[in-house]
XYZ file of N, CA, C and O in Angstrom:
768
model
N -45.198 -35.662 -67.314
C -45.477 -34.562 -66.416
C -44.230 -34.267 -65.593
O -43.627 -35.160 -65.030
N -43.840 -33.011 -65.502
C -42.676 -32.606 -64.731
C -43.061 -32.508 -63.261
O -44.161 -32.108 -62.925
N -42.108 -32.846 -62.385
C -42.380 -32.800 -60.951
C -42.344 -31.379 -60.407
O -42.880 -31.113 -59.348
N -41.717 -30.448 -61.107
C -41.604 -29.069 -60.640
C -42.788 -28.212 -61.050
O -42.853 -27.043 -60.708
N -43.723 -28.741 -61.823
C -44.861 -27.962 -62.276
C -45.842 -27.733 -61.140
O -46.084 -28.595 -60.320
N -46.438 -26.539 -61.113
C -47.472 -26.228 -60.136
C -48.785 -26.812 -60.640
O -49.070 -26.765 -61.834
N -49.621 -27.313 -59.725
C -50.920 -27.817 -60.177
C -51.784 -26.644 -60.658
O -51.602 -25.503 -60.252
N -52.730 -26.949 -61.519
C -53.585 -25.905 -62.078
C -54.728 -25.527 -61.137
O -55.231 -24.411 -61.192
N -55.151 -26.484 -60.289
C -56.270 -26.206 -59.387
C -55.951 -26.664 -57.974
O -55.011 -27.435 -57.749
N -56.775 -26.171 -57.046
C -56.707 -26.600 -55.648
C -58.131 -26.629 -55.112
O -59.064 -26.133 -55.762
N -58.312 -27.184 -53.908
C -59.634 -27.288 -53.322
C -59.817 -26.154 -52.319
O -58.941 -25.882 -51.494
N -60.962 -25.482 -52.350
C -61.292 -24.412 -51.426
C -61.376 -24.990 -50.008
O -61.956 -26.041 -49.790
N -60.772 -24.290 -49.050
C -60.771 -24.760 -47.659
C -62.166 -24.794 -47.052
O -62.411 -25.527 -46.126
N -63.066 -24.005 -47.554
C -64.369 -23.847 -46.932
C -65.484 -24.621 -47.640
O -66.188 -25.392 -47.015
N -65.640 -24.406 -48.958
C -66.749 -25.056 -49.655
C -66.331 -26.327 -50.395
O -67.162 -27.019 -50.966
N -65.029 -26.610 -50.427
C -64.447 -27.833 -51.006
C -64.646 -27.955 -52.516
O -64.567 -29.034 -53.068
N -64.893 -26.857 -53.180
C -64.974 -26.912 -54.639
C -63.595 -26.676 -55.224
O -62.721 -26.086 -54.575
N -63.414 -27.114 -56.474
C -62.130 -26.948 -57.130
C -62.039 -25.524 -57.663
O -62.966 -25.034 -58.323
N -60.912 -24.857 -57.348
C -60.711 -23.469 -57.772
C -59.335 -23.345 -58.393
O -58.471 -24.218 -58.190
N -59.054 -22.268 -59.143
C -57.718 -22.089 -59.724
C -56.645 -22.036 -58.618
O -56.880 -21.512 -57.526
N -55.489 -22.603 -58.875
C -54.403 -22.713 -57.893
C -54.003 -21.361 -57.301
O -53.759 -21.231 -56.111
N -53.905 -20.339 -58.096
C -53.445 -19.038 -57.627
C -54.532 -18.163 -57.025
O -54.257 -17.031 -56.610
N -55.764 -18.650 -56.917
C -56.881 -17.834 -56.417
C -56.688 -17.495 -54.943
O -56.393 -18.354 -54.121
N -56.840 -16.223 -54.592
C -56.745 -15.772 -53.203
C -58.120 -15.813 -52.548
O -58.223 -15.918 -51.341
N -59.172 -15.706 -53.365
C -60.555 -15.748 -52.885
C -61.294 -16.783 -53.728
O -61.155 -16.826 -54.950
N -62.100 -17.606 -53.077
C -62.870 -18.633 -53.781
C -63.957 -17.951 -54.610
O -64.753 -17.172 -54.068
N -64.019 -18.240 -55.939
C -65.065 -17.616 -56.758
C -66.460 -18.140 -56.402
O -67.462 -17.484 -56.700
N -66.523 -19.281 -55.726
C -67.809 -19.887 -55.386
C -68.379 -19.332 -54.077
O -69.496 -18.833 -54.039
N -67.591 -19.419 -52.967
C -68.101 -18.997 -51.648
C -67.605 -17.621 -51.219
O -68.017 -17.093 -50.194
N -66.676 -17.033 -51.975
C -66.116 -15.701 -51.733
C -65.315 -15.592 -50.428
O -65.168 -14.530 -49.858
N -64.769 -16.724 -49.953
C -63.942 -16.696 -48.734
C -62.472 -16.679 -49.116
O -62.067 -17.284 -50.099
N -61.710 -15.976 -48.293
C -60.281 -15.812 -48.507
C -59.568 -17.150 -48.336
O -59.828 -17.890 -47.389
N -58.659 -17.445 -49.204
C -57.870 -18.674 -49.141
C -56.512 -18.360 -48.529
O -55.995 -17.269 -48.666
N -55.926 -19.306 -47.840
C -54.592 -19.100 -47.268
C -54.642 -18.269 -46.006
O -55.535 -17.456 -45.811
N -53.677 -18.497 -45.139
C -53.639 -17.827 -43.852
C -53.037 -16.453 -43.932
O -53.179 -15.650 -43.043
N -52.327 -16.175 -45.003
C -51.708 -14.866 -45.145
C -50.661 -14.624 -44.078
O -50.142 -15.533 -43.431
N -50.357 -13.388 -43.837
C -49.294 -13.015 -42.907
C -49.726 -13.154 -41.446
O -48.906 -13.344 -40.564
N -51.038 -13.079 -41.203
C -51.547 -13.150 -39.836
C -51.148 -14.427 -39.120
O -50.740 -14.412 -37.957
N -51.248 -15.561 -39.805
C -50.899 -16.818 -39.138
C -49.400 -16.898 -38.856
O -48.981 -17.460 -37.860
N -48.589 -16.298 -39.738
C -47.136 -16.332 -39.505
C -46.749 -15.435 -38.329
O -45.838 -15.748 -37.577
N -47.438 -14.337 -38.166
C -47.194 -13.470 -37.019
C -47.563 -14.210 -35.737
O -46.812 -14.199 -34.755
N -48.690 -14.893 -35.755
C -49.127 -15.676 -34.598
C -48.107 -16.772 -34.261
O -47.740 -16.951 -33.102
N -47.636 -17.481 -35.281
C -46.636 -18.529 -35.074
C -45.366 -17.937 -34.474
O -44.774 -18.497 -33.542
N -44.921 -16.781 -34.973
C -43.706 -16.140 -34.457
C -43.875 -15.725 -33.002
O -42.978 -15.932 -32.171
N -45.029 -15.155 -32.651
C -45.282 -14.731 -31.270
C -45.285 -15.933 -30.335
O -44.682 -15.902 -29.252
N -45.928 -17.009 -30.733
C -45.959 -18.224 -29.905
C -44.554 -18.793 -29.748
O -44.141 -19.179 -28.653
N -43.772 -18.839 -30.831
C -42.402 -19.368 -30.771
C -41.537 -18.537 -29.823
O -40.790 -19.083 -29.007
N -41.636 -17.220 -29.912
C -40.862 -16.347 -29.021
C -41.281 -16.573 -27.568
O -40.450 -16.631 -26.660
N -42.580 -16.738 -27.338
C -43.079 -17.006 -25.981
C -42.537 -18.305 -25.419
O -42.127 -18.385 -24.262
N -42.512 -19.343 -26.244
C -41.991 -20.646 -25.796
C -40.504 -20.554 -25.495
O -40.040 -21.038 -24.468
N -39.755 -19.924 -26.377
C -38.311 -19.776 -26.165
C -38.044 -18.958 -24.898
O -37.178 -19.300 -24.094
N -38.810 -17.889 -24.704
C -38.651 -17.063 -23.503
C -38.958 -17.838 -22.236
O -38.261 -17.725 -21.228
N -40.002 -18.660 -22.274
C -40.366 -19.459 -21.101
C -39.307 -20.499 -20.789
O -39.019 -20.781 -19.628
N -38.728 -21.072 -21.822
C -37.702 -22.101 -21.605
C -36.406 -21.517 -21.064
O -35.723 -22.148 -20.279
N -36.063 -20.311 -21.468
C -34.798 -19.732 -21.029
C -34.948 -18.825 -19.820
O -33.975 -18.499 -19.170
N -36.159 -18.434 -19.473
C -36.387 -17.531 -18.348
C -36.367 -18.266 -17.032
O -36.291 -19.483 -16.962
N -36.400 -17.516 -15.928
C -36.484 -18.091 -14.603
C -35.163 -18.515 -14.009
O -35.102 -18.959 -12.879
N -34.076 -18.393 -14.727
C -32.774 -18.767 -14.173
C -32.258 -17.614 -13.343
O -32.219 -16.479 -13.781
N -31.837 -17.946 -12.127
C -31.308 -16.923 -11.235
C -29.805 -16.869 -11.449
O -29.107 -17.855 -11.256
N -29.329 -15.732 -11.881
C -27.901 -15.585 -12.114
C -27.282 -14.775 -10.997
O -27.867 -13.824 -10.502
N -26.074 -15.183 -10.617
C -25.371 -14.445 -9.583
C -24.756 -13.206 -10.211
O -24.205 -13.258 -11.298
N -24.879 -12.094 -9.520
C -24.311 -10.863 -10.013
C -22.930 -10.698 -9.410
O -22.763 -10.737 -8.202
N -21.952 -10.558 -10.273
C -20.593 -10.318 -9.803
C -20.244 -8.916 -10.239
O -20.364 -8.571 -11.394
N -19.794 -8.120 -9.352
C -19.474 -6.756 -9.712
C -19.661 -5.852 -8.529
O -19.316 -6.184 -7.415
N -20.254 -4.698 -8.775
C -20.361 -3.704 -7.724
C -21.414 -4.078 -6.693
O -22.415 -4.688 -7.003
N -21.163 -3.707 -5.454
C -22.088 -3.943 -4.357
C -22.838 -2.660 -4.056
O -22.355 -1.567 -4.314
N -24.013 -2.793 -3.465
C -24.725 -1.607 -3.001
C -24.004 -1.076 -1.778
O -23.173 -1.765 -1.181
N -24.323 0.128 -1.364
C -23.689 0.718 -0.185
C -23.942 -0.149 1.036
O -23.042 -0.412 1.827
N -25.178 -0.630 1.206
C -25.514 -1.459 2.366
C -24.744 -2.773 2.343
O -24.230 -3.215 3.367
N -24.639 -3.406 1.152
C -23.895 -4.664 1.047
C -22.424 -4.431 1.339
O -21.783 -5.228 2.008
N -21.881 -3.340 0.824
C -20.482 -3.027 1.044
C -20.202 -2.799 2.525
O -19.225 -3.297 3.072
N -21.072 -2.045 3.199
C -20.906 -1.776 4.627
C -21.014 -3.069 5.416
O -20.250 -3.298 6.350
N -21.962 -3.923 5.018
C -22.135 -5.194 5.720
C -20.902 -6.070 5.553
O -20.439 -6.704 6.492
N -20.344 -6.086 4.341
C -19.185 -6.919 4.051
C -17.938 -6.440 4.801
O -17.134 -7.237 5.252
N -17.787 -5.132 4.934
C -16.599 -4.596 5.596
C -16.804 -4.414 7.092
O -15.870 -4.066 7.810
N -18.038 -4.625 7.548
C -18.301 -4.498 8.981
C -18.679 -3.101 9.396
O -18.817 -2.804 10.573
N -18.837 -2.180 8.454
C -19.234 -0.817 8.778
C -20.752 -0.757 8.722
O -21.347 -1.001 7.698
N -21.376 -0.380 9.803
C -22.837 -0.333 9.842
C -23.301 1.079 10.137
O -23.318 1.507 11.274
N -23.622 1.819 9.123
C -24.193 3.163 9.242
C -23.536 4.016 10.300
O -22.334 4.212 10.298
N -24.340 4.528 11.237
C -23.849 5.419 12.280
C -23.419 4.685 13.543
O -22.869 5.286 14.436
N -23.695 3.400 13.626
C -23.359 2.652 14.842
C -21.852 2.494 14.968
O -21.170 2.201 13.998
N -21.367 2.689 16.183
C -19.932 2.530 16.438
C -19.529 1.065 16.298
O -18.624 0.743 15.565
N -20.206 0.184 17.043
C -19.930 -1.246 16.953
C -21.252 -1.997 17.031
O -22.177 -1.569 17.713
N -21.309 -3.092 16.324
C -22.509 -3.917 16.362
C -22.443 -4.848 17.552
O -21.377 -5.330 17.912
N -23.596 -5.112 18.137
C -23.660 -6.059 19.251
C -23.388 -7.462 18.707
O -23.841 -7.802 17.614
N -22.640 -8.250 19.453
C -22.374 -9.613 18.985
C -23.681 -10.413 18.960
O -24.593 -10.174 19.750
N -23.743 -11.349 18.021
C -24.939 -12.190 17.889
C -24.980 -13.159 19.065
O -23.980 -13.788 19.403
N -26.142 -13.262 19.682
C -26.326 -14.232 20.764
C -27.025 -15.455 20.192
O -28.095 -15.345 19.593
N -26.399 -16.601 20.388
C -26.931 -17.855 19.854
C -27.672 -18.617 20.945
O -27.236 -18.649 22.096
N -28.773 -19.255 20.580
C -29.526 -20.107 21.487
C -28.956 -21.512 21.383
O -28.881 -22.075 20.290
N -28.515 -22.059 22.508
C -27.946 -23.415 22.542
C -29.067 -24.441 22.444
O -30.078 -24.330 23.144
N -28.901 -25.444 21.588
C -29.877 -26.532 21.502
C -29.241 -27.739 20.823
O -28.188 -27.636 20.206
N -29.890 -28.874 20.978
C -29.395 -30.095 20.347
C -30.344 -30.498 19.231
O -31.528 -30.145 19.241
N -29.831 -31.245 18.285
C -30.670 -31.750 17.199
C -31.764 -32.642 17.782
O -32.903 -32.618 17.322
N -31.425 -33.423 18.842
C -32.422 -34.286 19.492
C -33.642 -33.479 19.943
O -34.784 -33.835 19.642
N -33.396 -32.379 20.660
C -34.479 -31.540 21.176
C -35.272 -30.919 20.033
O -36.506 -30.905 20.055
N -34.570 -30.412 19.022
C -35.242 -29.774 17.894
C -36.168 -30.755 17.175
O -37.302 -30.418 16.842
N -35.694 -31.991 16.955
C -36.494 -33.001 16.252
C -37.689 -33.437 17.106
O -38.802 -33.584 16.598
N -37.472 -33.617 18.420
C -38.587 -33.978 19.311
C -39.670 -32.909 19.274
O -40.864 -33.216 19.190
N -39.273 -31.631 19.334
C -40.243 -30.537 19.300
C -40.961 -30.465 17.952
O -42.148 -30.173 17.895
N -40.237 -30.761 16.881
C -40.839 -30.750 15.550
C -41.878 -31.867 15.405
O -42.958 -31.651 14.865
N -41.556 -33.054 15.935
C -42.511 -34.176 15.883
C -43.748 -33.893 16.729
O -44.858 -34.240 16.341
N -43.562 -33.233 17.860
C -44.680 -32.938 18.763
C -45.621 -31.879 18.182
O -46.838 -32.011 18.268
N -45.047 -30.819 17.567
C -45.883 -29.743 17.027
C -45.035 -28.917 16.056
O -44.270 -28.043 16.465
N -45.184 -29.187 14.768
C -44.374 -28.527 13.737
C -44.581 -27.014 13.716
O -43.630 -26.252 13.527
N -45.810 -26.564 13.922
C -46.085 -25.131 13.891
C -45.384 -24.420 15.048
O -44.778 -23.362 14.870
N -45.440 -25.011 16.216
C -44.781 -24.432 17.385
C -43.262 -24.424 17.205
O -42.598 -23.437 17.528
N -42.720 -25.523 16.656
C -41.272 -25.597 16.421
C -40.840 -24.547 15.400
O -39.785 -23.917 15.556
N -41.657 -24.331 14.388
C -41.344 -23.316 13.385
C -41.304 -21.932 14.022
O -40.377 -21.151 13.775
N -42.297 -21.631 14.849
C -42.324 -20.333 15.536
C -41.101 -20.146 16.435
O -40.566 -19.052 16.551
N -40.674 -21.226 17.068
C -39.568 -21.144 18.021
C -38.211 -20.998 17.336
O -37.355 -20.243 17.811
N -37.983 -21.718 16.224
C -36.640 -21.793 15.644
C -36.413 -20.992 14.363
O -35.309 -20.522 14.113
N -37.433 -20.833 13.528
C -37.250 -20.171 12.233
C -36.786 -18.728 12.419
O -37.358 -17.966 13.185
N -35.690 -18.370 11.733
C -35.134 -17.027 11.802
C -34.234 -16.788 12.997
O -33.677 -15.703 13.148
N -34.074 -17.797 13.845
C -33.272 -17.650 15.068
C -31.805 -18.020 14.830
O -31.485 -18.851 13.989
N -30.929 -17.396 15.632
C -29.506 -17.729 15.626
C -29.322 -18.876 16.617
O -29.619 -18.729 17.802
N -28.857 -20.022 16.120
C -28.756 -21.221 16.951
C -27.331 -21.753 17.001
O -26.579 -21.640 16.035
N -26.972 -22.333 18.124
C -25.734 -23.109 18.255
C -26.200 -24.529 18.549
O -26.720 -24.800 19.631
N -26.090 -25.400 17.555
C -26.664 -26.741 17.680
C -25.581 -27.820 17.696
O -24.510 -27.656 17.122
N -25.912 -28.919 18.367
C -25.020 -30.068 18.445
C -25.787 -31.292 17.968
O -26.938 -31.503 18.347
N -25.122 -32.093 17.132
C -25.730 -33.321 16.632
C -24.687 -34.190 15.967
O -23.519 -33.817 15.853
N -25.107 -35.358 15.516
C -24.215 -36.301 14.826
C -24.174 -35.943 13.345
O -25.213 -35.715 12.724
N -22.976 -35.920 12.786
C -22.800 -35.660 11.359
C -23.336 -36.863 10.592
O -22.888 -37.989 10.794
N -24.318 -36.618 9.758
C -24.990 -37.701 9.049
C -24.561 -37.751 7.582
O -24.045 -38.745 7.112
N -24.762 -36.671 6.871
C -24.455 -36.612 5.439
C -23.464 -35.493 5.180
O -23.606 -34.397 5.712
N -22.481 -35.796 4.331
C -21.565 -34.769 3.831
C -21.768 -34.750 2.320
O -21.414 -35.704 1.630
N -22.377 -33.685 1.811
C -22.717 -33.575 0.395
C -21.458 -33.606 -0.472
O -20.503 -32.877 -0.206
N -21.459 -34.453 -1.494
C -20.286 -34.587 -2.362
C -20.031 -33.329 -3.191
O -18.896 -33.085 -3.610
N -21.064 -32.518 -3.431
C -20.887 -31.269 -4.179
C -20.417 -30.125 -3.289
O -20.197 -29.022 -3.767
N -20.310 -30.374 -1.978
C -19.827 -29.351 -1.061
C -20.815 -28.235 -0.802
O -20.414 -27.102 -0.563
N -22.120 -28.552 -0.818
C -23.126 -27.521 -0.569
C -23.634 -27.551 0.862
O -23.974 -26.520 1.412
N -23.710 -28.730 1.476
C -24.299 -28.840 2.806
C -23.807 -30.088 3.537
O -23.206 -30.983 2.960
N -24.122 -30.106 4.849
C -23.993 -31.303 5.674
C -25.329 -31.482 6.386
O -26.102 -30.535 6.505
N -25.588 -32.687 6.848
C -26.799 -32.940 7.625
C -26.409 -33.432 8.998
O -25.497 -34.242 9.143
N -27.123 -32.925 10.007
C -26.936 -33.389 11.372
C -28.191 -34.150 11.774
O -29.306 -33.730 11.473
N -28.008 -35.268 12.473
C -29.137 -36.073 12.945
C -29.083 -36.139 14.454
O -28.065 -35.812 15.070
N -30.165 -36.606 15.091
C -30.133 -36.753 16.550
C -29.033 -37.736 16.969
O -28.701 -38.666 16.232
N -28.491 -37.536 18.164
C -27.394 -38.365 18.681
C -27.734 -39.853 18.733
O -26.905 -40.688 18.437
N -28.966 -40.176 19.145
C -29.300 -41.569 19.429
C -30.232 -42.194 18.403
O -30.857 -43.210 18.681
N -30.354 -41.609 17.217
C -31.221 -42.162 16.181
C -30.439 -42.230 14.875
O -30.433 -41.301 14.080
N -29.800 -43.364 14.662
C -28.925 -43.550 13.512
C -29.679 -43.503 12.181
O -29.114 -43.170 11.152
N -30.969 -43.842 12.191
C -31.737 -43.923 10.961
C -32.762 -42.789 10.829
O -33.735 -42.900 10.093
N -32.535 -41.698 11.522
C -33.474 -40.575 11.513
C -33.583 -39.965 10.114
O -32.592 -39.805 9.409
N -34.804 -39.644 9.731
C -35.037 -38.931 8.472
C -34.982 -37.435 8.746
O -34.388 -36.676 8.004
N -35.603 -37.016 9.852
C -35.599 -35.600 10.224
C -34.276 -35.238 10.876
O -33.700 -36.035 11.601
N -33.841 -34.045 10.600
C -32.616 -33.534 11.186
C -32.448 -32.079 10.795
O -33.423 -31.372 10.566
N -31.193 -31.651 10.698
C -30.897 -30.272 10.320
C -29.960 -30.305 9.115
O -28.866 -30.860 9.189
N -30.422 -29.737 7.994
C -29.589 -29.630 6.802
C -28.901 -28.272 6.889
O -29.564 -27.235 6.924
N -27.563 -28.298 6.945
C -26.773 -27.097 7.196
C -25.982 -26.716 5.946
O -25.149 -27.501 5.479
N -26.224 -25.519 5.418
C -25.587 -25.070 4.184
C -24.342 -24.242 4.475
O -24.338 -23.376 5.333
N -23.281 -24.526 3.706
C -22.020 -23.807 3.848
C -22.167 -22.383 3.330
O -22.874 -22.134 2.359
N -21.466 -21.455 3.983
C -21.439 -20.072 3.518
C -20.011 -19.600 3.252
O -19.810 -18.456 2.867
N -19.019 -20.493 3.460
C -17.632 -20.110 3.167
C -16.783 -21.343 2.849
O -17.132 -22.469 3.223
N -15.685 -21.096 2.188
C -14.750 -22.168 1.850
C -14.093 -22.715 3.117
O -13.822 -23.911 3.222
N -13.867 -21.859 4.098
C -13.260 -22.276 5.368
C -14.105 -23.371 6.036
O -13.572 -24.343 6.577
N -15.431 -23.221 5.977
C -16.331 -24.227 6.559
C -16.202 -25.556 5.818
O -16.136 -26.616 6.435
N -16.132 -25.497 4.498
C -15.972 -26.717 3.702
C -14.661 -27.422 4.055
O -14.622 -28.644 4.198
N -13.599 -26.641 4.218
C -12.294 -27.214 4.567
C -12.340 -27.896 5.929
O -11.733 -28.950 6.122
N -13.067 -27.297 6.888
C -13.211 -27.919 8.219
C -13.906 -29.265 8.118
O -13.515 -30.239 8.752
N -14.967 -29.326 7.324
C -15.756 -30.554 7.205
C -14.982 -31.642 6.472
O -15.162 -32.827 6.750
N -14.069 -31.259 5.593
C -13.254 -32.253 4.879
C -12.424 -33.087 5.850
O -12.040 -34.208 5.538
N -12.181 -32.556 7.055
C -11.408 -33.265 8.072
C -12.289 -34.166 8.940
O -11.791 -34.921 9.761
N -13.594 -34.095 8.784
C -14.532 -34.856 9.614
C -15.008 -36.101 8.882
O -14.742 -36.291 7.704
N -15.761 -36.938 9.630
C -16.369 -38.105 9.004
C -17.772 -38.306 9.569
O -18.105 -37.814 10.650
N -18.586 -39.006 8.816
C -19.953 -39.273 9.230
C -19.944 -39.975 10.582
O -19.145 -40.880 10.812
N -20.819 -39.543 11.491
C -20.883 -40.107 12.834
C -20.208 -39.233 13.879
O -20.424 -39.419 15.074
N -19.371 -38.284 13.455
C -18.727 -37.357 14.393
C -19.788 -36.452 15.026
O -20.770 -36.082 14.380
N -19.575 -36.082 16.294
C -20.440 -35.108 16.939
C -19.949 -33.721 16.559
O -18.758 -33.422 16.669
N -20.876 -32.877 16.078
C -20.528 -31.556 15.563
C -21.363 -30.493 16.270
O -22.549 -30.687 16.515
N -20.715 -29.372 16.608
C -21.417 -28.201 17.118
C -21.159 -27.069 16.144
O -20.009 -26.821 15.769
N -22.224 -26.415 15.717
C -22.062 -25.298 14.791
C -23.080 -24.210 15.085
O -24.074 -24.439 15.763
N -22.784 -23.013 14.603
C -23.658 -21.851 14.800
C -24.180 -21.405 13.445
O -23.474 -21.486 12.445
N -25.432 -20.938 13.450
C -26.010 -20.455 12.206
C -27.418 -19.938 12.409
O -27.922 -19.887 13.527
N -28.048 -19.579 11.292
C -29.404 -19.051 11.318
C -30.350 -20.061 10.688
O -30.107 -20.518 9.575
N -31.411 -20.395 11.407
C -32.417 -21.342 10.922
C -33.261 -20.643 9.854
O -33.891 -19.632 10.118
N -33.270 -21.193 8.643
C -33.974 -20.571 7.525
C -35.349 -21.170 7.271
O -36.279 -20.456 6.907
N -35.475 -22.492 7.408
C -36.748 -23.165 7.120
C -37.005 -24.246 8.155
O -36.078 -24.817 8.715
N -38.284 -24.531 8.362
C -38.692 -25.621 9.240
C -39.776 -26.397 8.498
O -40.763 -25.817 8.059
N -39.558 -27.707 8.343
C -40.534 -28.535 7.643
C -40.812 -29.805 8.414
O -39.892 -30.410 8.965
N -42.082 -30.217 8.448
C -42.454 -31.386 9.253
C -42.004 -32.709 8.644
O -42.066 -33.735 9.296
N -41.526 -32.712 7.419
C -41.077 -33.960 6.793
C -39.572 -34.150 6.955
O -39.118 -35.147 7.499
N -38.789 -33.210 6.484
C -37.334 -33.367 6.503
C -36.633 -32.628 7.632
O -35.461 -32.833 7.873
N -37.325 -31.750 8.312
C -36.724 -31.068 9.451
C -36.365 -29.622 9.176
O -37.129 -28.883 8.581
N -35.159 -29.242 9.600
C -34.729 -27.849 9.611
C -33.676 -27.582 8.540
O -32.908 -28.471 8.164
N -33.603 -26.312 8.106
C -32.547 -25.845 7.200
C -31.850 -24.690 7.894
O -32.508 -23.800 8.447
N -30.515 -24.709 7.865
C -29.741 -23.714 8.584
C -28.581 -23.250 7.712
O -27.959 -24.055 7.026
N -28.296 -21.939 7.705
C -27.100 -21.409 7.039
C -26.000 -21.337 8.094
O -26.140 -20.658 9.115
N -24.893 -22.028 7.836
C -23.779 -22.098 8.789
C -23.064 -20.754 8.846
O -22.746 -20.172 7.828
N -22.786 -20.298 10.073
C -21.967 -19.108 10.273
C -20.604 -19.496 10.848
O -19.612 -18.842 10.564
N -20.588 -20.569 11.652
C -19.315 -21.004 12.247
C -19.421 -22.467 12.659
O -20.462 -22.916 13.143
N -18.332 -23.206 12.444
C -18.248 -24.588 12.923
C -17.247 -24.603 14.070
O -16.098 -24.186 13.910
N -17.698 -25.031 15.274
C -16.822 -25.017 16.441
C -15.840 -26.188 16.412
O -16.016 -27.156 15.785
């Protein structure tokens, strides 16, 4: 018997009787054999969906043209206004912020989230990837809660390269998030 020969019969998927190998319909139960093109279309749709799900959701930075508003913001031109009012920062310490967060996280969130702050604290962590630094309270060396401060310019990263953990740091920025577990998140605008 040759290995390349096709068998003469096969078993019906439904009634399990032996039928001719090439039969598209079972002569016994009259049911269609084989999945035909429908199952392959289904397989293709599922495969495309899986591939799309795996590759989707990535946020890509757009490099190129700016919108009019972004361009005006970048160059300092703001619509019809002659000059913008300088940002007023609220002075506070990491110690005070953490105490208020421990006392009432909801109240601390209302007070600090979205606000322009000038904060002072001990430099705790300097991220090796150059994305952020963490400030902790002055008198709590092992504090978990603090302020995670994200860099917004290369100049800020260069300033921090001259510092070391434990230094007292004052910086200005906008508080973006408040969480009762890890503390505050702030985008740095200036390091004093």
